[in-house]
Short mmCIF file of C-alpha atoms in Angstrom, two decimals:
data_model
loop_
_atom_site.label_atom_id
_atom_site.label_comp_id
_atom_site.label_asym_id
_atom_site.label_seq_id
_atom_site.Cartn_x
_atom_site.Cartn_y
_atom_site.Cartn_z
CA MET A 1227 -17.24 -16.96 21.68
CA THR A 1228 -18.22 -14.57 18.88
CA PRO A 1229 -15.20 -13.66 16.73
CA ARG A 1230 -14.24 -10.01 16.40
CA ARG A 1231 -15.35 -8.53 13.09
CA ALA A 1232 -13.31 -6.30 10.81
CA LEU A 1233 -14.28 -4.48 7.62
CA ILE A 1234 -11.60 -3.71 5.03
CA THR A 1235 -12.05 -1.24 2.20
CA GLY A 1236 -9.61 -1.99 -0.60
CA VAL A 1237 -9.65 -5.67 0.34
CA THR A 1238 -8.75 -6.71 -3.23
CA GLY A 1239 -5.50 -4.70 -3.17
CA GLN A 1240 -2.04 -5.69 -2.03
CA ASP A 1241 -2.44 -4.51 1.57
CA GLY A 1242 -6.07 -5.54 1.82
CA SER A 1243 -5.32 -9.13 0.85
CA TYR A 1244 -2.43 -9.46 3.31
CA LEU A 1245 -4.46 -7.81 6.07
CA ALA A 1246 -7.37 -10.20 5.44
CA GLU A 1247 -4.97 -13.14 5.78
CA LEU A 1248 -3.55 -11.73 9.03
CA LEU A 1249 -6.97 -11.10 10.58
CA LEU A 1250 -8.28 -14.53 9.61
CA ALA A 1251 -5.22 -16.09 11.25
CA LYS A 1252 -6.08 -14.14 14.41
CA GLY A 1253 -9.61 -15.52 14.42
CA TYR A 1254 -11.47 -12.51 13.04
CA GLU A 1255 -14.60 -12.60 10.95
CA VAL A 1256 -13.43 -10.60 7.93
CA HIS A 1257 -15.66 -8.47 5.73
CA GLY A 1258 -14.49 -6.61 2.65
CA VAL A 1259 -15.81 -3.72 0.59
CA VAL A 1260 -15.69 -4.12 -3.19
CA ARG A 1261 -16.80 -1.80 -5.96
CA ARG A 1262 -19.26 -2.93 -8.60
CA SER A 1263 -17.44 -3.23 -11.93
CA SER A 1264 -17.86 -4.95 -15.26
CA THR A 1265 -14.91 -7.22 -14.54
CA GLU A 1266 -14.10 -8.76 -11.17
CA THR A 1267 -10.50 -8.22 -10.05
CA PHE A 1268 -10.30 -10.60 -7.12
CA GLU A 1269 -6.99 -12.25 -8.05
CA ARG A 1270 -5.26 -11.33 -4.79
CA ILE A 1271 -8.07 -12.71 -2.59
CA ALA A 1272 -9.11 -15.68 -4.73
CA HIS A 1273 -7.71 -18.07 -2.11
CA LEU A 1274 -9.75 -16.32 0.60
CA ARG A 1275 -13.13 -15.94 -1.10
CA ALA A 1276 -14.75 -18.77 0.86
CA ARG A 1277 -13.56 -17.28 4.16
CA ILE A 1278 -14.49 -13.62 3.84
CA ARG A 1279 -17.78 -11.80 3.24
CA LEU A 1280 -17.86 -9.14 0.55
CA HIS A 1281 -20.15 -6.11 0.45
CA GLN A 1282 -20.71 -3.86 -2.55
CA ALA A 1283 -19.98 -0.25 -1.65
CA ASP A 1284 -18.04 2.70 -2.99
CA LEU A 1285 -16.09 5.54 -1.39
CA LEU A 1286 -17.96 7.87 -3.75
CA ASP A 1287 -21.33 6.86 -2.29
CA GLN A 1288 -22.14 7.57 1.35
CA SER A 1289 -25.30 5.46 1.54
CA SER A 1290 -23.50 2.34 0.29
CA LEU A 1291 -20.89 2.72 3.05
CA VAL A 1292 -23.63 3.07 5.66
CA SER A 1293 -25.26 -0.09 4.32
CA ALA A 1294 -21.96 -2.01 4.44
CA LEU A 1295 -21.37 -0.97 8.05
CA ARG A 1296 -24.90 -1.98 9.04
CA ALA A 1297 -24.48 -5.37 7.38
CA ALA A 1298 -21.01 -6.13 8.76
CA ARG A 1299 -21.28 -4.53 12.22
CA PRO A 1300 -17.49 -4.46 12.57
CA ALA A 1301 -15.41 -3.62 15.64
CA GLU A 1302 -12.61 -2.39 13.38
CA VAL A 1303 -12.58 -0.67 9.99
CA TYR A 1304 -9.43 -0.46 7.88
CA ASN A 1305 -9.69 2.12 5.10
CA LEU A 1306 -7.16 0.96 2.51
CA ALA A 1307 -9.14 1.96 -0.59
CA ALA A 1308 -7.82 4.85 -2.67
CA GLN A 1309 -6.73 5.94 -6.11
CA SER A 1310 -3.13 5.25 -5.12
CA PHE A 1311 -1.02 5.53 -8.27
CA VAL A 1312 0.78 8.90 -8.33
CA PRO A 1313 1.02 9.34 -12.15
CA THR A 1314 -2.72 8.67 -12.51
CA SER A 1315 -3.42 11.37 -9.94
CA TRP A 1316 -1.97 13.91 -12.37
CA ILE A 1317 -4.27 12.65 -15.13
CA GLN A 1318 -7.36 12.42 -12.89
CA PRO A 1319 -6.74 14.87 -10.04
CA SER A 1320 -10.39 15.55 -9.22
CA LEU A 1321 -11.33 11.87 -9.14
CA THR A 1322 -8.27 11.16 -6.99
CA GLY A 1323 -9.51 13.80 -4.55
CA GLU A 1324 -12.98 12.29 -4.44
CA PHE A 1325 -11.68 8.81 -3.63
CA THR A 1326 -8.56 9.46 -1.62
CA ALA A 1327 -9.64 12.59 0.29
CA ILE A 1328 -13.41 13.01 0.47
CA GLY A 1329 -13.87 9.22 0.53
CA VAL A 1330 -12.19 9.15 3.95
CA THR A 1331 -14.72 11.67 5.24
CA ARG A 1332 -17.58 9.52 3.98
CA VAL A 1333 -16.24 6.46 5.82
CA LEU A 1334 -15.64 8.40 9.03
CA ASP A 1335 -19.08 9.98 8.93
CA ALA A 1336 -20.70 6.61 8.31
CA ILE A 1337 -18.92 5.26 11.39
CA ARG A 1338 -20.04 8.27 13.43
CA LEU A 1339 -23.64 7.64 12.41
CA ILE A 1340 -23.74 3.85 12.72
CA ASP A 1341 -21.43 3.02 15.63
CA PRO A 1342 -18.91 5.52 17.07
CA GLU A 1343 -17.30 2.69 19.07
CA ILE A 1344 -15.79 1.27 15.85
CA ARG A 1345 -12.01 1.60 15.71
CA PHE A 1346 -10.84 3.17 12.45
CA TYR A 1347 -7.54 2.90 10.60
CA GLN A 1348 -6.66 5.32 7.79
CA ALA A 1349 -3.91 4.45 5.32
CA SER A 1350 -1.78 7.58 5.19
CA SER A 1351 1.33 7.76 3.03
CA SER A 1352 4.94 8.89 3.13
CA GLU A 1353 4.15 10.77 -0.09
CA MET A 1354 2.57 13.39 2.20
CA PHE A 1355 6.08 14.48 3.21
CA GLY A 1356 6.93 15.10 -0.46
CA LYS A 1357 9.62 17.78 -0.57
CA ALA A 1358 10.72 16.76 2.89
CA ARG A 1359 11.99 19.46 5.23
CA GLU A 1360 14.00 17.03 7.31
CA VAL A 1361 15.53 13.59 6.90
CA PRO A 1362 14.48 11.15 8.25
CA GLN A 1363 10.76 11.88 8.60
CA ASN A 1364 8.80 11.17 11.78
CA GLU A 1365 5.30 11.87 13.09
CA ALA A 1366 6.16 15.56 13.73
CA THR A 1367 7.64 16.26 10.28
CA ALA A 1368 5.72 18.88 8.29
CA PHE A 1369 3.93 17.75 5.13
CA HIS A 1370 4.83 19.17 1.71
CA PRO A 1371 2.89 17.04 -0.81
CA ARG A 1372 4.08 17.00 -4.42
CA SER A 1373 1.23 15.35 -6.32
CA PRO A 1374 -2.59 15.36 -6.33
CA TYR A 1375 -2.42 11.91 -4.70
CA ALA A 1376 -0.24 13.21 -1.87
CA VAL A 1377 -2.43 16.29 -1.38
CA ALA A 1378 -5.48 14.03 -1.13
CA LYS A 1379 -3.70 11.83 1.40
CA VAL A 1380 -2.90 14.89 3.54
CA TYR A 1381 -6.61 15.73 3.57
CA GLY A 1382 -7.46 12.14 4.54
CA HIS A 1383 -4.89 12.25 7.31
CA TRP A 1384 -6.11 15.52 8.81
CA ILE A 1385 -9.80 14.71 8.52
CA THR A 1386 -9.05 11.56 10.54
CA VAL A 1387 -7.38 13.71 13.21
CA ASN A 1388 -10.36 16.08 13.20
CA TYR A 1389 -12.94 13.31 13.61
CA ARG A 1390 -10.85 11.82 16.41
CA GLU A 1391 -10.66 15.14 18.25
CA SER A 1392 -14.18 16.38 17.48
CA TYR A 1393 -16.22 13.18 17.93
CA ASP A 1394 -13.94 11.21 20.27
CA LEU A 1395 -13.56 8.39 17.73
CA PHE A 1396 -10.78 5.85 17.99
CA ALA A 1397 -9.37 6.91 14.62
CA VAL A 1398 -5.71 6.59 13.71
CA SER A 1399 -3.50 7.02 10.66
CA GLY A 1400 -0.52 4.90 9.76
CA ILE A 1401 1.99 6.95 7.74
CA LEU A 1402 3.35 4.02 5.78
CA PHE A 1403 6.46 4.32 3.67
CA ASN A 1404 6.71 2.29 0.46
CA HIS A 1405 5.97 -1.38 1.00
CA GLU A 1406 6.13 -3.97 -1.74
CA SER A 1407 5.42 -7.63 -2.45
CA PRO A 1408 4.60 -10.00 -5.32
CA ARG A 1409 1.03 -8.67 -5.05
CA ARG A 1410 2.07 -5.09 -5.84
CA GLY A 1411 0.28 -3.55 -8.81
CA ARG A 1412 2.16 -3.80 -12.09
CA GLU A 1413 2.12 -0.02 -12.51
CA PHE A 1414 4.38 0.54 -9.47
CA VAL A 1415 8.10 0.77 -10.14
CA THR A 1416 9.28 -2.16 -8.00
CA ARG A 1417 6.78 -4.54 -9.60
CA LYS A 1418 7.48 -3.09 -13.03
CA ILE A 1419 11.14 -3.96 -12.44
CA SER A 1420 10.56 -7.47 -11.06
CA GLU A 1421 8.13 -8.41 -13.83
CA GLY A 1422 10.31 -6.80 -16.49
CA VAL A 1423 13.38 -8.69 -15.30
CA ALA A 1424 11.44 -11.96 -15.29
CA ARG A 1425 10.22 -11.41 -18.85
CA ILE A 1426 13.71 -10.47 -20.05
CA LYS A 1427 15.20 -13.53 -18.35
CA LEU A 1428 12.70 -15.77 -20.16
CA GLY A 1429 13.30 -14.08 -23.52
CA LEU A 1430 9.82 -12.53 -23.62
CA ASP A 1431 11.08 -8.91 -23.67
CA ASP A 1432 14.37 -7.25 -24.49
CA GLU A 1433 13.93 -3.83 -22.88
CA LEU A 1434 12.75 -2.26 -19.60
CA LEU A 1435 11.62 1.37 -19.70
CA LEU A 1436 11.77 3.34 -16.43
CA GLY A 1437 11.56 6.93 -15.20
CA SER A 1438 14.00 8.45 -12.72
CA LEU A 1439 16.62 5.97 -11.51
CA GLU A 1440 17.92 8.32 -8.83
CA ALA A 1441 14.74 8.70 -6.74
CA LYS A 1442 15.28 7.32 -3.23
CA ARG A 1443 12.71 5.47 -1.18
CA ASP A 1444 12.38 3.54 2.07
CA TRP A 1445 11.03 0.18 0.84
CA GLY A 1446 9.72 -2.60 3.09
CA TYR A 1447 7.77 -5.86 2.84
CA ALA A 1448 3.97 -5.43 2.75
CA PRO A 1449 2.93 -8.41 4.97
CA GLU A 1450 4.93 -6.87 7.83
CA TYR A 1451 3.27 -3.49 7.37
CA VAL A 1452 -0.30 -4.78 7.73
CA ASP A 1453 0.74 -6.19 11.11
CA ALA A 1454 1.59 -2.61 12.12
CA MET A 1455 -1.91 -1.51 11.06
CA TRP A 1456 -3.48 -4.13 13.30
CA ARG A 1457 -1.25 -3.20 16.24
CA MET A 1458 -2.33 0.45 15.99
CA LEU A 1459 -5.97 -0.50 16.57
CA GLN A 1460 -5.12 -2.61 19.64
CA GLN A 1461 -3.64 0.28 21.64
CA ARG A 1462 -5.32 1.96 24.62
CA GLU A 1463 -5.25 5.38 22.96
CA PRO A 1464 -5.56 6.39 19.29
CA VAL A 1465 -2.14 7.54 18.07
CA ASP A 1466 -0.66 8.03 14.58
CA TYR A 1467 2.56 6.26 13.63
CA VAL A 1468 5.24 6.37 10.94
CA ILE A 1469 5.99 2.88 9.60
CA GLY A 1470 9.13 2.15 7.59
CA THR A 1471 12.52 0.44 7.59
CA GLY A 1472 14.79 3.45 8.21
CA VAL A 1473 16.93 2.39 5.23
CA GLN A 1474 16.73 3.96 1.78
CA HIS A 1475 17.62 2.74 -1.70
CA THR A 1476 17.50 4.22 -5.18
CA VAL A 1477 15.49 2.86 -8.07
CA GLN A 1478 18.87 2.08 -9.67
CA GLN A 1479 19.77 -0.16 -6.73
CA CYS A 1480 16.46 -1.98 -7.11
CA VAL A 1481 17.27 -2.52 -10.79
CA ASP A 1482 20.78 -3.75 -10.03
CA ILE A 1483 19.63 -6.25 -7.39
CA ALA A 1484 16.83 -7.59 -9.61
CA PHE A 1485 19.06 -8.16 -12.64
CA ARG A 1486 21.83 -9.61 -10.50
CA HIS A 1487 19.31 -12.10 -9.13
CA VAL A 1488 18.89 -13.57 -12.62
CA GLY A 1489 22.51 -13.16 -13.69
CA LEU A 1490 22.02 -10.35 -16.22
CA ASP A 1491 23.56 -6.90 -16.71
CA PRO A 1492 20.93 -4.12 -16.44
CA SER A 1493 22.88 -1.82 -18.76
CA ASP A 1494 21.99 -4.17 -21.62
CA PHE A 1495 18.25 -3.75 -21.11
CA VAL A 1496 17.26 -0.66 -19.08
CA ARG A 1497 16.30 2.57 -20.81
CA VAL A 1498 15.14 5.84 -19.19
CA ASP A 1499 11.90 7.18 -20.67
CA PRO A 1500 11.46 10.92 -19.93
CA ASP A 1501 7.67 10.49 -20.24
CA LEU A 1502 7.74 8.33 -17.09
CA ILE A 1503 9.37 11.00 -14.91
CA ARG A 1504 6.96 12.76 -12.54
CA PRO A 1505 6.15 16.47 -13.07
CA ALA A 1506 7.28 17.08 -9.47
CA GLU A 1507 9.56 14.29 -8.31
CA VAL A 1508 9.83 13.25 -4.67
CA ASP A 1509 13.53 12.63 -4.22
CA LEU A 1510 14.20 11.61 -0.64
CA LEU A 1511 11.89 9.73 1.70
CA LEU A 1512 13.26 7.97 4.78
CA ALA A 1513 11.30 6.80 7.83
CA ASP A 1514 12.08 7.34 11.47
CA ALA A 1515 9.90 4.61 12.96
CA THR A 1516 11.26 4.94 16.50
CA LYS A 1517 7.79 5.51 17.99
CA ALA A 1518 6.41 2.37 16.32
CA ARG A 1519 9.31 0.30 17.67
CA GLU A 1520 8.93 1.64 21.19
CA SER A 1521 5.12 1.76 21.47
CA LEU A 1522 3.91 -0.97 19.10
CA GLY A 1523 6.85 -3.35 19.33
CA TRP A 1524 6.98 -3.29 15.54
CA ARG A 1525 10.03 -3.33 13.31
CA ALA A 1526 10.77 -4.24 9.70
CA GLU A 1527 12.42 -7.66 9.39
CA THR A 1528 12.88 -8.27 5.64
CA ASN A 1529 15.83 -6.45 4.07
CA PHE A 1530 15.67 -4.87 0.63
CA GLU A 1531 17.74 -7.42 -1.24
CA LYS A 1532 15.60 -10.27 0.08
CA LEU A 1533 12.42 -8.35 -0.80
CA VAL A 1534 13.53 -7.79 -4.40
CA GLY A 1535 14.51 -11.45 -4.68
CA ILE A 1536 11.06 -12.54 -3.43
CA MET A 1537 9.39 -10.36 -6.05
CA VAL A 1538 11.59 -11.47 -8.94
CA GLU A 1539 11.12 -15.16 -8.09
CA ALA A 1540 7.34 -14.74 -7.88
CA ASP A 1541 7.24 -13.01 -11.28
CA LEU A 1542 9.50 -15.64 -12.83
CA GLU A 1543 7.08 -18.33 -11.69
CA ARG A 1544 4.08 -16.36 -13.00
CA GLN A 1545 5.68 -15.76 -16.38
CA GLU A 1546 6.75 -19.40 -16.67
CA ARG A 1547 3.17 -20.53 -16.03
CA SER A 1548 1.60 -18.07 -18.44
CA SER A 1549 4.15 -18.36 -21.27
CA GLY A 1550 5.25 -21.98 -21.04
CA ARG A 1551 8.87 -20.77 -21.07
CA ARG A 1552 11.41 -22.02 -18.55
CA ARG A 1553 14.57 -20.44 -17.24
CA GLY A 1554 17.45 -21.34 -19.51
CA GLN A 1555 15.10 -21.66 -22.49
CA GLY A 1556 15.12 -18.76 -24.94
CA GLU A 1557 16.83 -16.36 -22.53
CA SER A 1558 17.96 -12.91 -23.60
CA ARG A 1559 21.76 -12.66 -23.90
#
């Protein structure tokens, strides 16, 4: 029996690597899209390289996407590629729009041209709710984006709806709230905290600089969220879903849990840097994932304290390997 094929853009990212693992475990033939660059950043998929096929393509280049689809001939496409770091979107707003907004159109149009039977998943974001008009947020909540990244994601979300309605594509968006893991990029606040705590515990640093400590988010565990993506493409009808835990925490709570995990007091090490505070902060995001629970049978299983502990332990192990330090040896305070 021929295995089902899937193509993942953004396969080298946090979600892409976990999704590739999930699909391989389900017997898929997995293809990934990677950009040509002077340095290869395949750290997250190094353990999978022998099991997946990579294709050079770019969301900025329509013809390369068409070529990747022709080569892979997938039944499912997961568009996880984007310029996804909010602060960078303020520095490079036009480029963010090209990747995160217009790039979605290029993928959808390539699917329409090559094989309109392909099922398409678009990675939408809770950042689209921005200055939220209601709490919690569900699939009917109005968008009020507060960054170039969020504005671009709104475009990507609505162009997916338009291609679904105009060309009868099976195209869905998952409105995913924050989801973290040891594979999270170091520029994101949860990973910045877990790595910073690990380095402080090992005596490698003595300070952790952060932006707003009062911002609230709904944080979940990334491997569980890619399962929701897969479930969306297995439904009879294409429907968009909000995915999240329904529980919110502040950045300060994340800090407290991380430092408590290693037996240190955050007040000795954490400093607020005004330069790290967003021009337009998003203060309150909280998911109502009722529809996902009822229709997909999906729910978040890993609580926040366990998630932070997983991340801190992973970064402690990384820092021990790279520095040669061990816990209890040269610790701060």
